[in-house]
CSV table of C-alpha atoms and ligand atoms in Angstrom, one decimal:
chain,number,residue,atom,x,y,z
A,20,MET,CA,99.1,96.7,112.6
A,21,GLU,CA,96.7,95.7,109.6
A,22,PRO,CA,95.0,99.1,108.7
A,23,LYS,CA,91.6,99.4,108.4
A,24,LYS,CA,90.5,98.5,104.9
A,25,ALA,CA,87.3,99.7,103.8
A,26,ILE,CA,87.6,100.9,100.1
A,27,VAL,CA,84.1,101.6,98.5
A,28,SER,CA,83.8,97.6,96.6
A,29,GLU,CA,84.4,97.7,92.5
A,30,THR,CA,81.5,96.4,91.3
A,31,GLU,CA,81.3,94.4,88.3
A,32,ALA,CA,80.3,96.0,84.8
A,33,PRO,CA,76.6,95.5,83.9
A,34,LYS,CA,76.6,92.7,81.0
A,35,THR,CA,74.0,94.5,79.2
A,36,GLU,CA,75.0,97.1,76.5
A,37,ALA,CA,71.8,98.9,77.2
A,38,PRO,CA,72.3,102.9,77.7
A,39,LYS,CA,71.0,104.3,81.2
A,40,VAL,CA,68.4,106.9,80.3
A,41,VAL,CA,67.4,107.3,84.1
A,42,LYS,CA,69.6,108.7,86.5
A,43,LYS,CA,71.0,106.4,89.0
A,44,LYS,CA,71.0,106.6,92.6
A,45,HIS,CA,74.2,106.2,94.4
A,46,ALA,CA,73.4,104.9,97.8
A,47,ASP,CA,76.5,102.9,98.4
A,48,VAL,CA,78.9,106.3,98.2
A,49,PRO,CA,80.1,107.3,101.7
A,50,VAL,CA,79.5,110.8,102.4
A,51,ASN,CA,80.3,112.9,105.8
A,52,ILE,CA,82.3,110.1,107.6
A,53,TYR,CA,83.6,112.9,109.3
A,54,ARG,CA,81.8,116.2,110.5
A,55,PRO,CA,83.4,119.8,111.5
A,56,LYS,CA,82.7,119.2,115.0
A,57,THR,CA,85.0,115.7,114.7
A,58,PRO,CA,87.2,115.9,112.2
A,59,TYR,CA,89.6,113.4,111.2
A,60,GLU,CA,93.4,114.6,111.8
A,61,GLY,CA,95.1,113.4,108.8
A,62,THR,CA,99.2,113.3,108.4
A,63,VAL,CA,100.6,115.1,105.7
A,64,ILE,CA,102.7,112.4,103.2
A,65,GLU,CA,103.9,115.0,100.7
A,66,ASN,CA,103.8,118.4,99.1
A,67,TYR,CA,104.8,119.4,96.1
A,68,SER,CA,104.6,122.1,93.3
A,69,LEU,CA,103.2,120.9,90.4
A,70,LEU,CA,104.2,123.6,88.1
A,71,LYS,CA,107.3,124.3,85.9
A,72,GLU,CA,109.6,127.3,85.6
A,73,GLY,CA,108.2,130.4,84.4
A,74,ALA,CA,104.6,128.9,85.7
A,75,ILE,CA,101.8,131.7,86.9
A,76,GLY,CA,101.3,131.4,90.9
A,77,ARG,CA,101.1,128.3,93.1
A,78,VAL,CA,99.7,124.6,92.8
A,79,ASN,CA,100.5,122.1,94.7
A,80,HIS,CA,99.5,118.3,95.0
A,81,ILE,CA,98.9,117.4,98.5
A,82,THR,CA,98.9,114.1,100.0
A,83,PHE,CA,97.3,113.0,103.6
A,84,ASP,CA,97.6,109.6,105.6
A,85,LEU,CA,94.3,108.4,106.3
A,86,LYS,CA,95.0,104.9,107.8
A,87,ASP,CA,94.5,105.4,111.7
A,88,SER,CA,90.8,106.9,110.8
A,89,ASP,CA,88.3,105.2,112.4
A,90,PRO,CA,85.5,104.8,111.2
A,91,PHE,CA,88.1,104.6,107.8
A,92,LEU,CA,87.8,107.8,105.6
A,93,ASN,CA,86.9,106.2,102.4
A,94,TYR,CA,85.7,107.9,99.3
A,95,VAL,CA,85.1,107.7,95.4
A,96,GLU,CA,86.4,109.1,92.5
A,97,GLY,CA,84.9,112.5,92.1
A,98,GLN,CA,83.5,113.5,95.3
A,99,SER,CA,85.5,116.1,97.8
A,100,ILE,CA,86.6,116.2,101.1
A,101,GLY,CA,86.7,119.3,103.9
A,102,ILE,CA,89.7,121.0,105.1
A,103,MET,CA,89.8,122.8,108.1
A,104,PRO,CA,92.7,125.3,108.6
A,105,ALA,CA,94.5,125.8,111.7
A,106,GLY,CA,94.1,129.1,113.5
A,107,GLU,CA,91.1,131.6,113.8
A,108,ASP,CA,89.5,134.0,111.8
A,109,ALA,CA,89.0,137.6,112.8
A,110,ASN,CA,86.1,137.1,115.3
A,111,GLY,CA,88.5,134.6,117.2
A,112,LYS,CA,86.2,131.6,116.0
A,113,PRO,CA,87.8,128.6,114.4
A,114,HIS,CA,88.2,129.2,110.2
A,115,LYS,CA,85.3,127.3,108.6
A,116,LEU,CA,86.0,124.3,106.3
A,117,ARG,CA,86.7,124.5,102.6
A,118,LEU,CA,86.2,121.8,100.2
A,119,TYR,CA,88.6,120.6,97.4
A,120,SER,CA,88.1,117.8,94.8
A,121,ILE,CA,89.7,114.6,95.8
A,122,ALA,CA,92.5,114.2,92.9
A,123,SER,CA,93.4,110.7,93.7
A,124,THR,CA,91.2,107.3,93.2
A,125,ARG,CA,90.1,105.5,95.8
A,126,HIS,CA,93.5,103.3,96.0
A,127,GLY,CA,95.3,106.3,96.7
A,128,ASP,CA,98.5,107.9,94.5
A,129,ASP,CA,100.5,104.8,96.4
A,130,PHE,CA,97.7,102.1,95.7
A,131,ASN,CA,97.5,100.9,99.2
A,132,GLY,CA,93.8,102.2,99.7
A,133,ASN,CA,94.9,104.6,102.5
A,134,THR,CA,95.7,107.8,101.3
A,135,VAL,CA,94.1,110.7,99.9
A,136,SER,CA,95.3,113.4,97.6
A,137,LEU,CA,94.5,117.1,96.6
A,138,CYS,CA,95.1,119.5,93.7
A,139,VAL,CA,95.2,123.5,95.4
A,140,ARG,CA,95.7,126.4,93.9
A,141,GLN,CA,96.9,129.6,96.5
A,142,LEU,CA,94.4,132.1,96.2
A,143,GLN,CA,95.8,135.5,95.9
A,144,TYR,CA,94.5,138.9,95.0
A,145,GLU,CA,95.4,142.4,95.0
A,146,LYS,CA,93.2,144.7,97.5
A,147,ASP,CA,94.2,148.5,98.2
A,148,GLY,CA,97.7,148.0,97.0
A,149,GLU,CA,98.2,144.9,99.1
A,150,THR,CA,98.4,141.0,98.2
A,151,ILE,CA,95.8,139.0,100.0
A,152,ASN,CA,96.6,135.8,100.5
A,153,GLY,CA,93.3,132.9,100.8
A,154,VAL,CA,93.3,131.4,104.3
A,155,CYS,CA,93.0,127.9,103.8
A,156,SER,CA,94.6,127.4,100.5
A,157,THR,CA,98.0,129.0,101.6
A,158,TYR,CA,97.9,126.9,104.5
A,159,LEU,CA,97.6,123.8,102.6
A,160,CYS,CA,100.4,125.2,100.2
A,161,ASP,CA,102.7,125.5,103.2
A,162,ILE,CA,101.9,122.4,105.3
A,163,LYS,CA,104.8,120.0,105.7
A,164,PRO,CA,105.1,116.1,105.8
A,165,GLY,CA,104.3,115.5,109.2
A,166,ASP,CA,101.7,118.1,110.0
A,167,LYS,CA,98.7,117.2,110.9
A,168,VAL,CA,95.5,118.5,109.3
A,169,LYS,CA,91.8,118.5,110.0
A,170,ILE,CA,89.6,116.7,107.4
A,171,THR,CA,86.1,116.2,107.1
A,172,GLY,CA,83.8,114.5,104.5
A,173,PRO,CA,83.8,112.9,102.1
A,174,VAL,CA,80.9,114.6,100.5
A,175,GLY,CA,79.5,115.0,96.8
A,176,LYS,CA,77.7,112.7,94.3
A,177,GLU,CA,77.7,115.4,91.2
A,178,MET,CA,80.6,114.1,89.8
A,179,LEU,CA,80.9,110.2,90.4
A,180,LEU,CA,81.9,108.1,87.4
A,181,PRO,CA,79.5,105.7,85.7
A,182,GLU,CA,80.1,102.3,86.1
A,183,GLU,CA,79.6,101.2,82.5
A,184,GLU,CA,83.4,100.1,81.2
A,185,ASP,CA,81.7,101.3,77.4
A,186,ALA,CA,80.5,104.9,78.8
A,187,ASN,CA,82.6,107.5,77.2
A,188,ILE,CA,83.9,111.0,79.3
A,189,VAL,CA,84.0,114.6,78.2
A,190,MET,CA,86.2,116.6,80.8
A,191,LEU,CA,86.1,120.0,80.6
A,192,ALA,CA,88.5,121.4,83.0
A,193,THR,CA,90.1,124.9,84.0
A,194,GLY,CA,93.5,125.2,86.2
A,195,THR,CA,92.4,122.6,89.6
A,196,GLY,CA,89.4,121.6,87.8
A,197,ILE,CA,91.3,118.9,86.6
A,198,ALA,CA,91.7,117.2,90.4
A,199,PRO,CA,88.6,114.9,89.6
A,200,MET,CA,89.5,114.4,85.9
A,201,ARG,CA,93.0,113.0,87.1
A,202,ALA,CA,91.4,110.5,89.6
A,203,TYR,CA,89.0,109.4,86.5
A,204,LEU,CA,92.2,109.2,84.1
A,205,ARG,CA,93.9,106.8,86.4
A,206,ARG,CA,91.2,105.1,87.3
A,207,MET,CA,90.9,104.3,83.1
A,208,PHE,CA,95.0,104.4,82.5
A,209,GLU,CA,97.0,103.7,85.2
A,210,PRO,CA,98.5,100.5,84.8
A,211,THR,CA,98.6,99.3,88.7
A,212,GLU,CA,95.5,101.3,89.4
A,213,LYS,CA,93.9,99.3,86.6
A,214,GLU,CA,95.0,95.8,87.9
A,215,LYS,CA,93.5,96.9,91.4
A,216,ASN,CA,90.0,98.2,90.5
A,217,LYS,CA,89.5,95.5,87.9
A,218,TRP,CA,87.4,98.4,85.8
A,219,ASN,CA,88.4,97.6,81.9
A,220,PHE,CA,87.4,101.3,80.6
A,221,LYS,CA,86.8,100.7,76.7
A,222,GLY,CA,85.1,103.6,75.9
A,223,LYS,CA,86.4,107.6,74.7
A,224,ALA,CA,88.0,109.8,77.3
A,225,TRP,CA,88.2,113.2,76.2
A,226,LEU,CA,90.0,116.1,78.2
A,227,PHE,CA,89.7,119.8,77.2
A,228,MET,CA,92.0,121.3,79.4
A,229,GLY,CA,92.4,125.5,80.2
A,230,ALA,CA,95.5,126.6,81.9
A,231,PRO,CA,97.4,130.2,81.3
A,232,LYS,CA,100.8,128.8,80.3
A,233,SER,CA,102.4,126.1,79.2
A,234,ALA,CA,103.9,125.4,82.7
A,235,ASN,CA,100.8,125.6,84.5
A,236,LEU,CA,99.8,122.2,82.8
A,237,LEU,CA,99.0,120.0,85.2
A,238,TYR,CA,100.0,116.4,85.2
A,239,GLU,CA,101.0,116.4,81.9
A,240,GLU,CA,103.9,113.7,81.9
A,241,ASP,CA,100.7,111.0,83.2
A,242,LEU,CA,98.4,112.5,80.6
A,243,GLN,CA,101.3,112.4,77.8
A,244,ARG,CA,101.6,108.8,78.6
A,245,TYR,CA,98.3,107.7,79.1
A,246,LEU,CA,98.2,109.6,75.2
A,247,SER,CA,100.9,107.1,73.8
A,248,ASP,CA,99.7,103.9,76.0
A,249,TYR,CA,95.9,104.2,75.0
A,250,PRO,CA,95.8,106.3,71.4
A,251,ASP,CA,92.2,104.8,70.6
A,252,ASN,CA,90.3,105.9,73.9
A,253,PHE,CA,92.1,109.0,75.3
A,254,LYS,CA,92.0,112.6,73.4
A,255,TYR,CA,93.7,115.5,74.9
A,256,THR,CA,92.9,119.0,73.9
A,257,LYS,CA,94.8,122.0,75.5
A,258,ALA,CA,93.7,126.1,75.5
A,259,ILE,CA,96.7,127.8,76.8
A,260,SER,CA,94.7,131.0,77.5
A,261,ARG,CA,98.0,133.2,77.1
A,262,GLU,CA,100.1,131.8,74.6
A,263,GLN,CA,97.1,130.9,71.9
A,264,GLN,CA,94.7,132.9,70.4
A,265,ASN,CA,91.1,132.1,69.7
A,266,THR,CA,89.9,133.3,66.2
A,267,LYS,CA,88.7,136.5,67.5
A,268,GLY,CA,92.8,137.6,68.7
A,269,GLY,CA,91.6,136.8,72.2
A,270,ARG,CA,93.1,134.2,74.7
A,271,MET,CA,91.8,130.9,74.0
A,272,TYR,CA,89.6,129.3,76.5
A,273,ILE,CA,88.3,126.1,76.4
A,274,GLN,CA,85.3,127.4,75.1
A,275,ASP,CA,87.0,128.2,71.9
A,276,ARG,CA,88.4,124.6,71.8
A,277,VAL,CA,84.8,123.1,72.1
A,278,LEU,CA,83.7,125.4,69.2
A,279,GLU,CA,86.6,124.0,67.0
A,280,SER,CA,85.3,120.2,67.6
A,281,ALA,CA,81.4,121.0,67.7
A,282,ASN,CA,80.7,118.3,64.9
A,283,GLU,CA,82.7,115.5,66.6
A,284,LEU,CA,81.8,116.2,70.1
A,285,PHE,CA,78.1,116.7,69.6
A,286,ASN,CA,78.4,113.0,67.9
A,287,MET,CA,79.7,111.9,70.8
A,288,ILE,CA,76.9,113.5,72.9
A,289,GLU,CA,74.1,112.2,71.2
A,290,ASP,CA,75.4,108.7,72.1
A,291,GLU,CA,73.7,108.0,75.3
A,292,LYS,CA,76.9,106.4,76.9
A,293,THR,CA,78.4,109.8,77.4
A,294,HIS,CA,79.0,111.7,80.0
A,295,ILE,CA,80.3,115.2,80.3
A,296,TYR,CA,81.8,116.6,83.3
A,297,LEU,CA,82.9,120.4,83.9
A,298,CYS,CA,85.0,121.6,86.5
A,299,GLY,CA,86.9,124.5,88.1
A,300,LEU,CA,86.3,128.5,87.4
A,301,LYS,CA,82.6,129.4,87.9
A,302,GLY,CA,83.1,132.0,85.6
A,303,MET,CA,83.8,130.0,82.6
A,304,GLU,CA,80.1,128.2,82.7
A,305,PRO,CA,78.4,131.0,80.7
A,306,GLY,CA,81.3,130.9,78.3
A,307,ILE,CA,81.0,127.1,77.7
A,308,ASP,CA,76.8,127.4,77.7
A,309,GLU,CA,77.1,129.6,74.9
A,310,ALA,CA,79.9,127.2,72.9
A,311,MET,CA,77.6,124.7,73.7
A,312,THR,CA,74.4,126.4,72.2
A,313,LYS,CA,76.5,127.4,68.8
A,314,ALA,CA,77.9,123.7,68.3
A,315,ALA,CA,74.5,122.2,69.3
A,316,GLU,CA,72.9,124.8,66.5
A,317,GLU,CA,75.7,123.3,63.6
A,318,LYS,CA,74.3,119.8,64.4
A,319,GLY,CA,70.6,121.2,64.1
A,320,LEU,CA,70.2,120.6,67.9
A,321,ASN,CA,69.0,123.0,70.7
A,322,TRP,CA,71.4,123.3,73.8
A,323,SER,CA,68.8,124.8,76.1
A,324,GLU,CA,66.5,121.6,75.6
A,325,LEU,CA,69.3,119.0,75.3
A,326,ARG,CA,71.2,120.1,78.4
A,327,PRO,CA,68.0,119.7,80.9
A,328,GLN,CA,67.6,116.3,79.5
A,329,LEU,CA,71.4,115.6,79.8
A,330,LYS,CA,71.1,116.9,83.4
A,331,LYS,CA,68.3,114.6,84.3
A,332,ALA,CA,69.6,111.5,82.3
A,333,GLY,CA,72.6,112.0,84.9
A,334,ARG,CA,74.9,112.7,82.3
A,335,TRP,CA,75.2,116.6,82.7
A,336,HIS,CA,77.9,116.7,85.8
A,337,VAL,CA,79.3,120.4,87.1
A,338,GLU,CA,81.5,121.6,89.9
A,339,THR,CA,82.4,125.0,89.4
A,340,TYR,CA,83.6,127.4,92.2
B,13,LIG,P1,89.6,133.0,101.6
B,13,LIG,O1,90.8,133.3,102.3
B,13,LIG,O2,88.4,132.1,101.8
B,13,LIG,O3,89.2,133.8,100.6
B,13,LIG,C1,88.0,133.7,99.6
B,13,LIG,C2,87.5,135.3,99.8
B,13,LIG,O4,88.4,135.8,98.8
B,13,LIG,C3,86.3,135.0,98.2
B,13,LIG,O5,84.9,134.2,99.1
B,13,LIG,C4,86.3,136.6,98.1
B,13,LIG,O6,85.7,137.3,99.3
B,13,LIG,C5,87.2,137.1,98.3
B,13,LIG,N1,88.3,137.1,97.2
B,13,LIG,C6,88.8,136.1,96.0
B,13,LIG,N2,89.2,136.5,95.1
B,13,LIG,C7,89.3,137.9,95.0
B,13,LIG,C8,89.3,138.7,94.4
B,13,LIG,N3,90.1,138.3,93.0
B,13,LIG,N4,89.2,140.6,94.7
B,13,LIG,C9,88.5,140.3,95.5
B,13,LIG,N5,88.2,139.2,96.9
B,13,LIG,C10,88.2,138.2,96.3
B,13,LIG,N6,90.5,124.9,95.2
B,13,LIG,C11,91.4,124.2,94.7
B,13,LIG,O7,92.5,124.8,94.4
B,13,LIG,N7,91.4,123.3,94.2
B,13,LIG,C12,90.3,122.3,94.5
B,13,LIG,O8,90.4,121.1,93.8
B,13,LIG,C13,89.2,122.9,94.8
B,13,LIG,N8,88.1,122.2,94.7
B,13,LIG,C14,87.1,122.3,95.4
B,13,LIG,C15,85.9,121.9,95.4
B,13,LIG,C16,84.3,122.3,95.6
B,13,LIG,C17,83.4,121.7,95.6
B,13,LIG,C18,84.4,123.9,95.8
B,13,LIG,C19,83.0,124.6,96.6
B,13,LIG,C20,85.4,124.6,96.2
B,13,LIG,C21,86.9,124.1,95.7
B,13,LIG,N9,87.7,124.7,95.7
B,13,LIG,C22,88.8,124.2,95.1
B,13,LIG,C23,87.7,126.0,96.2
B,13,LIG,C24,88.5,126.1,97.7
B,13,LIG,O9,87.3,125.6,98.4
B,13,LIG,C25,88.6,127.6,98.2
B,13,LIG,O10,87.6,128.1,97.9
B,13,LIG,C26,89.7,128.3,97.8
B,13,LIG,O11,90.8,127.4,98.0
B,13,LIG,C27,89.9,129.3,98.3
B,13,LIG,O12,89.9,129.7,99.6
B,13,LIG,P2,90.6,130.0,100.5
B,13,LIG,O13,90.6,130.2,102.2
B,13,LIG,O14,92.1,130.0,100.4
B,13,LIG,O15,90.1,131.6,100.4
B,14,LIG,P1,93.1,133.5,82.0
B,14,LIG,O1,93.7,133.6,83.2
B,14,LIG,O2,94.7,133.6,81.0
B,14,LIG,O3,92.5,134.3,81.4
B,14,LIG,P2,94.3,128.7,86.4
B,14,LIG,O4,93.2,128.2,87.8
B,14,LIG,O5,95.6,127.7,86.4
B,14,LIG,O6,94.8,130.1,86.6
B,14,LIG,O7,93.8,128.5,85.3
B,14,LIG,C1,92.7,128.8,84.4
B,14,LIG,C2,92.8,129.0,83.5
B,14,LIG,O8,91.2,129.3,82.9
B,14,LIG,C3,93.3,130.0,82.7
B,14,LIG,O9,93.8,129.8,81.8
B,14,LIG,C4,92.3,131.1,82.3
B,14,LIG,O10,92.9,132.0,81.6
B,14,LIG,C5,90.8,130.3,81.9
B,14,LIG,N1,90.1,131.1,82.3
B,14,LIG,C6,89.7,132.3,83.1
B,14,LIG,N2,88.3,133.0,82.9
B,14,LIG,C7,87.9,131.9,82.1
B,14,LIG,C8,86.8,131.8,81.5
B,14,LIG,N3,85.8,132.6,81.8
B,14,LIG,N4,86.0,130.8,81.0
B,14,LIG,C9,87.2,129.9,80.5
B,14,LIG,N5,88.2,130.3,81.1
B,14,LIG,C10,88.7,131.0,81.8
């Protein structure tokens, strides 16, 4: 039987070149098709490690089949889904859902429009000499192809891409914060995806990526391919915290890279076609704010005034956790 396709339609880019100053409403973006009381049970298609030999921790790419969902669980780039881990909490109640940024485009990794993919780091920390594993992230990293998983959503309108083909997209990601960025970059540069979406991206995409070690860099081969295929449209700046040092001799973080590129970055930000996306560790927000303040100063700009303006214009997008 033909799957029920309900991919959110691709819209033509506006013909006018005028920048949009007023924040757009995203009325046609799907939300909460599935809620916690009646989640969709999706089947795991694949679940594999994204890390190389010598990496720290565990980060997996996981894909679910959505084709039997009715109503169809469609989504757009930049949204998240909820996952309800199997089992019960300490009080005998079903586990609460956890949100995960969608790492695939609406057309899915196989371009058939009926899958969704996630990029999940297993939460692990030490407490009283014991290793504690996060409930949902461990569940997700351990699931096998064929397993059924309760999915809710999609949710989120904060991280949506603009429609304009000549927009510039600055991305600041740490760790799994790459997930929505992977979807954006596939939409911009992945050949079969481009054929499907008819979105002829003509702007500049600049990814600042923070990872602890080179072996922890996520989707690196794809990003290198985009760099060689689209050298004029894609820039990729890495901050490998445990292999590189900042000017003070400390760990290299993306905010240090932001400072190094202050002039070029703020030339872009002054252009009304530029959007900035921040995703990953909540802890990076003060550091990014400080770097943006210093970088803005170098251009004679005031970040504490500029940031609310960018936010109001729908050009400053933050999803940290
Ligand atoms: P839990 O079992 O829920 O444990 C988490 C709890 O452990 C914390 O609330 C805290 O109380 C405690 N804890 C955590 N660290 C420590 C510590 N060091 N010391 C002491 N206590 C600690 N995650 C991804 O991997 N990929 C994504 O793409 C992603 N996207 C997200 C998008 C959004 C919008 C949001 C809100 C979150 C996202 N997350 C993502 C995080 C994800 O939702 C979960 O929070 C994460 O996987 C941990 O869930 P868990 O069930 O494994 O941990
Ligand atoms: P580190 O852990 O070396 O201090 P991952 O999720 O794979 O661990 O990657 C997160 C990356 O973000 C790591 O390189 C981590 O560095 C880095 N990081 C940690 N804290 C901050 C912070 N406050 N600001 C920016 N980057 C951070």
